[in-house]
Short mmCIF file of C-alpha atoms in Angstrom, two decimals:
data_model
loop_
_atom_site.label_atom_id
_atom_site.label_comp_id
_atom_site.label_asym_id
_atom_site.label_seq_id
_atom_site.Cartn_x
_atom_site.Cartn_y
_atom_site.Cartn_z
CA MET P 290 109.25 114.62 114.66
CA ASN P 291 108.11 111.02 114.67
CA LEU P 292 108.74 107.95 112.53
CA ARG P 293 105.84 108.74 110.21
CA ASP P 294 107.30 112.19 109.46
CA LEU P 295 110.61 110.57 108.56
CA GLU P 296 108.84 108.11 106.26
CA TYR P 297 107.13 111.02 104.49
CA LEU P 298 110.43 112.87 104.16
CA ALA P 299 112.15 109.79 102.74
CA ALA P 300 109.35 109.28 100.21
CA VAL P 301 109.55 112.89 99.00
CA GLY P 302 113.33 112.63 98.75
CA GLU P 303 113.12 109.38 96.83
CA LEU P 304 110.36 110.39 94.42
CA LYS P 305 111.09 114.14 94.22
CA HIS P 306 107.37 114.80 93.88
CA PHE P 307 104.87 115.55 96.67
CA ARG P 308 101.86 114.01 94.92
CA LYS P 309 103.62 110.74 94.15
CA ALA P 310 105.06 110.57 97.66
CA ALA P 311 101.60 111.17 99.12
CA GLU P 312 100.20 108.31 97.04
CA LYS P 313 103.03 106.03 98.17
CA CYS P 314 102.35 106.92 101.83
CA PHE P 315 98.55 106.65 101.41
CA VAL P 316 97.95 110.24 102.57
CA SER P 317 96.67 113.39 100.90
CA GLN P 318 99.15 115.82 99.38
CA PRO P 319 98.29 118.66 101.84
CA THR P 320 99.01 116.28 104.74
CA LEU P 321 102.42 115.56 103.30
CA SER P 322 103.41 119.13 102.46
CA GLY P 323 101.86 120.77 105.51
#
């Protein structure tokens, strides 16, 4: 696990929604959930 993974995890935890977290992190939703 690296810092980017932790940022993704924090965004999902904060927003409680994969699509919104993906938008916040500027990545696609499959990248975030995969």
